[in-house]
Each structure stands twice: as structure tokens, then as C-alpha cells.
Amino acid sequence: MNSASAVRSRWMLGALAAFAMAWAITRAAVQSITIDEAVTHNVFVFNHRFLRYAANNHILNSMLMYGSTKLFGISQFTARLPALLGAALYIWASCRLCRLLSQSLFVQLAVFVGLVFNPFVFDHLVAARGYGLALAFLMWAIVYAAEAYLKGQDLVFACAVSSACAGVSFDANFSFGAVNAVVLLAIFIAACQKDPKRRGRLLAACVVPALALIGVVSGYALTHRHPNELIYGARSLGETFGSIIEASLFQNRFVFLKPLVFALVGATGAAWLAAAIASRAKSKTASVGALAAAVFAVTLAAHWLAFRIFGLLLPKDRTAIYFFPLFMIAAGALAAVPAVSHLGRYLRGAYLSSLAFMGIYFLLCLRLTYFKEWFWDADVQRTYAVLSCLNREHGVRQVASTWSYEAALNFYRLAHSSSIAEIGQKFDPASTQVYVVDSFHTPEALEGKNLKIFYRSPTTDLVLSADPQSAREFAASSCLG
């Protein structure tokens, strides 16, 4: 690639990365807080319990959220600042990886869109959870080592940096433990093949930084573990990958194309891989794809063995999120292999077209106002504004809520000063003035309570209810205007 083309490529990839970051920032600012994000803040961050072991407490994210909310005040945006840090690091690493894999602008853009704009991945680059940070540091562990390996840089230092990144990734989310361990094992093996005389130093570099960072950040939590926390997961590999595929294709108006996306990538990729092997096509970055594929396979095998032997549930949905970037790295490395025959050019062209099709589908899934995982919380911010107005104009202080909105409403209560009392799930007919109900998850909550609905969310199944006289008064209020 000549210098002009390289500069153009860098600018176009940079512009796409800037758009991705701007979209993530906008989502973080406008989307309502969700139940899991709010529980993290209300239970662990607000009460200074961010070092406690719990499935909902992702240690590094909670520590950083404590700092961001202390510095800038409590809001959905400040609670998501650590996730946005993860988004920036992940997007940056993805850019570096795409430029490393291929000089072709088409390949770079196709792989970048796949890595970043997958709606499953993008949701977790915004949500105030540890997944975005964990993905970012996992990606950097791979990218930094791959760059050093391919460019002939000092492998001991590269292994140490990758080890530190893997340790921080684990601190961000414990469900990344197996994949980070396998990544470091793969990096160690590859480094030993290139520099066998320094095997001992390479081993120390791959192990010590990760263990040190895990000990410092997560040591207390790991030594004070509680039983019965690992209760979420899949019971079959089909369920694992079904959850990844479903989340990765959520959601756009061209739903009829959904079955074709991964089917085309898989079929054309397999055909091109077979042709590349048969024709002995070579690429200097093929080793990166091989490493990602090996990490994918070994991590999956480790989880399956743990399930079969110890009954530990398989990864599912968000706890399996790292499988897609690993797949995309391998897919990108395969796309970078040049064709050496007439048939190969056709097969590679078909494969690149399928990657582009997948990327376009992902871009059509872009959304600003809700997460797939917690779609029912999309209108909680507006709902709290209504409650706050009712508090000012009608003296509403006692509010109850069904489980799906309780934590999020209390987050806004902490963020905005008002005389609304702490919102609980218990409805008391003698004192509860407004009852917030999820009519999808808990439709039975309204039964036998002589309540009248005076507000329905325009986007979710949330309803506000009160006794008939109050409901008529609230319905006529300017708070609902």
C-alpha cells in the first residue's frame, strides 16, 4: 500500500472509530439506567461495598464507578463512564488489529464493523457493567502480543504487557477467567517457539503481572467468595451459541435476513478456508487468526469439561460475549489471506461479500434508547420524572414498584433530591400512593388491589396505578402532559 492509500485508510478507519465512540457516548447519556446497572450502584458503589464478591458486582467497574460518581455526581452518564473507558480502549484495539491484519481498506472496515458494531458487543460497551472493560483488556492482551510477534519486538516485555491486560480483564469481569488464561497460554507457547532460550523469563512475564493485578484488585473478593453465586448459564453448547447469535442479530426491520447472516459467513468462510489450504495461500497474519481460533476452541473445551465434571454451567449471553470477538479475529485473518488462483479469487470474493453483508446488518441494528438485555427499563427515566412531578405538585411520597423497576427508580431517587421515600416492592394499600407495575413480567401485581392505571409507557409495559380517586386526579395533572 502506498503512503497516500495508507493515510486514506487510516483516516477512514479513524472516522468510523470516532463515529462508534460518539454513538456510545450518546447512548450512555440518553438511555435510562437499567436494573443491573442500578443494583451495582445502589448496593455496591453507593454503600462502599465495591470490593465485595457478588455476581452483580464487577470489581474494577464498581471501583471506577465509585470514582466517577464521586467526582461528577450521580447520573446515568457518570455511572457509565467506566464502560465508556472500556469502549474507547476496545475501539482503539480493534483499529490496531484491523491495520495489523490487512492493508486492504475493505478488509479493515469489514472486520472493524464486525468487531465493534455487533449489537451484542455494542450494548456492553455502553452498559455500566464490567463486560466492556473486560473485552477491551482481553483485546489488548491479544493485539499487543500479536504486534510484537509479527514485528520482531521484545517478546518478554510484550508478554508482560499482555499478562497485565489479561489480569485487568479478569478484574473487570470474573467470567473472563478461562479465556484470559487460555490467551496467556497461547501467547506463551507462540513466544517460546520464536524465542525458546528465554522460556523461563517468558513464563514469568506471562504469569506474574496478571497474578499481581488480580491479587491487588480482586484478592479480597476472591478470598471472601460466597456460595450459590454461579447460577446463570447454559446447559448445552447449542444454548450457548444460540444466545450469542440471537443477541448479535437483535434487532432491525429486515428481520427476514436474520437467518442468512451467519449462515453465509460460515458457508463462504469454510469454502474459502478449504481453497486457501489446498492452494497453500499464505499470509503473514495467518498466525493471529490461528491463535484466536485456538483460544476459542480451548476455552470452549475448558468450559465444557467444567460443566461435565463439576456441573459448572456453560457461558450464556453476556457471560459468553468474548466468543464473538475471537471469532471475528479469526474471520478477519482469513479475509486477509490473498487468493492465488482463479477459483480462489471467486471464493474469497464471496467470503468478503458475506462479511460486508454481516457488517451492514449490524449497522442497521444501531439503536439509541434501549439495551436488548434490559429492554423493559427503557422508559424508567421518564417515569421517575413523572413521579418527581407528582411529588412536587400532589405530595406523592410513598411509591412501590415491582422488581423490574425498583432498583432503577431508586437510582434516580439518589441522583435527584426529592422527598420521595425509598421505593420498595411491598405494596401497602394504607400508605402506597403510586404503584409502578411491569405488566409484562408481573401482570398479577394489579389483581385484587382496586387500583386504576393512569399512565402507560409509550415504549414498554410499564404502568402507573393508584386508587381510583387519585388516579383521576393524577391523569388530569400537567405531570403527564
mmCIF file of N, CA and C in Angstrom, residues 22 41 97 147 151 160 191 278 331 385-386 409 419 442 455:
data_model
loop_
_atom_site.group_PDB
_atom_site.id
_atom_site.type_symbol
_atom_site.label_atom_id
_atom_site.label_comp_id
_atom_site.label_asym_id
_atom_site.label_seq_id
_atom_site.Cartn_x
_atom_site.Cartn_y
_atom_site.Cartn_z
ATOM 1 N N ALA A 22 -18.698 8.192 19.422
ATOM 2 C CA ALA A 22 -19.732 9.206 19.591
ATOM 3 C C ALA A 22 -21.102 8.564 19.835
ATOM 4 N N HIS A 41 -24.776 0.154 41.361
ATOM 5 C CA HIS A 41 -24.573 1.441 42.032
ATOM 6 C C HIS A 41 -25.188 1.469 43.419
ATOM 7 N N LEU A 97 -5.811 -3.773 15.502
ATOM 8 C CA LEU A 97 -5.887 -5.142 14.987
ATOM 9 C C LEU A 97 -6.200 -5.150 13.503
ATOM 10 N N GLU A 147 1.210 -7.876 17.713
ATOM 11 C CA GLU A 147 2.069 -6.868 17.091
ATOM 12 C C GLU A 147 3.544 -7.152 17.370
ATOM 13 N N LYS A 151 6.161 -8.097 14.416
ATOM 14 C CA LYS A 151 7.116 -7.031 14.112
ATOM 15 C C LYS A 151 8.495 -7.265 14.712
ATOM 16 N N ALA A 160 4.646 -9.487 29.208
ATOM 17 C CA ALA A 160 4.320 -8.823 30.469
ATOM 18 C C ALA A 160 3.138 -7.873 30.298
ATOM 19 N N ALA A 191 5.395 -17.441 21.894
ATOM 20 C CA ALA A 191 6.646 -16.752 22.204
ATOM 21 C C ALA A 191 7.800 -17.744 22.368
ATOM 22 N N ALA A 278 -5.790 -25.705 0.330
ATOM 23 C CA ALA A 278 -5.457 -26.545 -0.819
ATOM 24 C C ALA A 278 -4.456 -25.870 -1.753
ATOM 25 N N ALA A 331 -11.886 -14.681 11.668
ATOM 26 C CA ALA A 331 -12.524 -14.383 10.382
ATOM 27 C C ALA A 331 -11.764 -13.294 9.635
ATOM 28 N N ALA A 385 -39.332 11.001 36.234
ATOM 29 C CA ALA A 385 -39.668 12.414 36.059
ATOM 30 C C ALA A 385 -41.144 12.652 36.374
ATOM 31 N N VAL A 386 -42.014 11.721 35.945
ATOM 32 C CA VAL A 386 -43.442 11.830 36.263
ATOM 33 C C VAL A 386 -43.653 11.743 37.776
ATOM 34 N N LEU A 409 -35.512 2.979 39.656
ATOM 35 C CA LEU A 409 -36.194 4.148 40.226
ATOM 36 C C LEU A 409 -35.447 4.681 41.450
ATOM 37 N N SER A 419 -38.474 14.430 48.046
ATOM 38 C CA SER A 419 -38.959 13.856 49.307
ATOM 39 C C SER A 419 -39.585 12.488 49.106
ATOM 40 N N THR A 442 -44.928 -9.036 35.526
ATOM 41 C CA THR A 442 -45.732 -9.251 36.740
ATOM 42 C C THR A 442 -47.144 -8.708 36.566
ATOM 43 N N TYR A 455 -51.304 5.964 33.824
ATOM 44 C CA TYR A 455 -50.221 6.236 32.863
ATOM 45 C C TYR A 455 -49.713 4.928 32.301
#
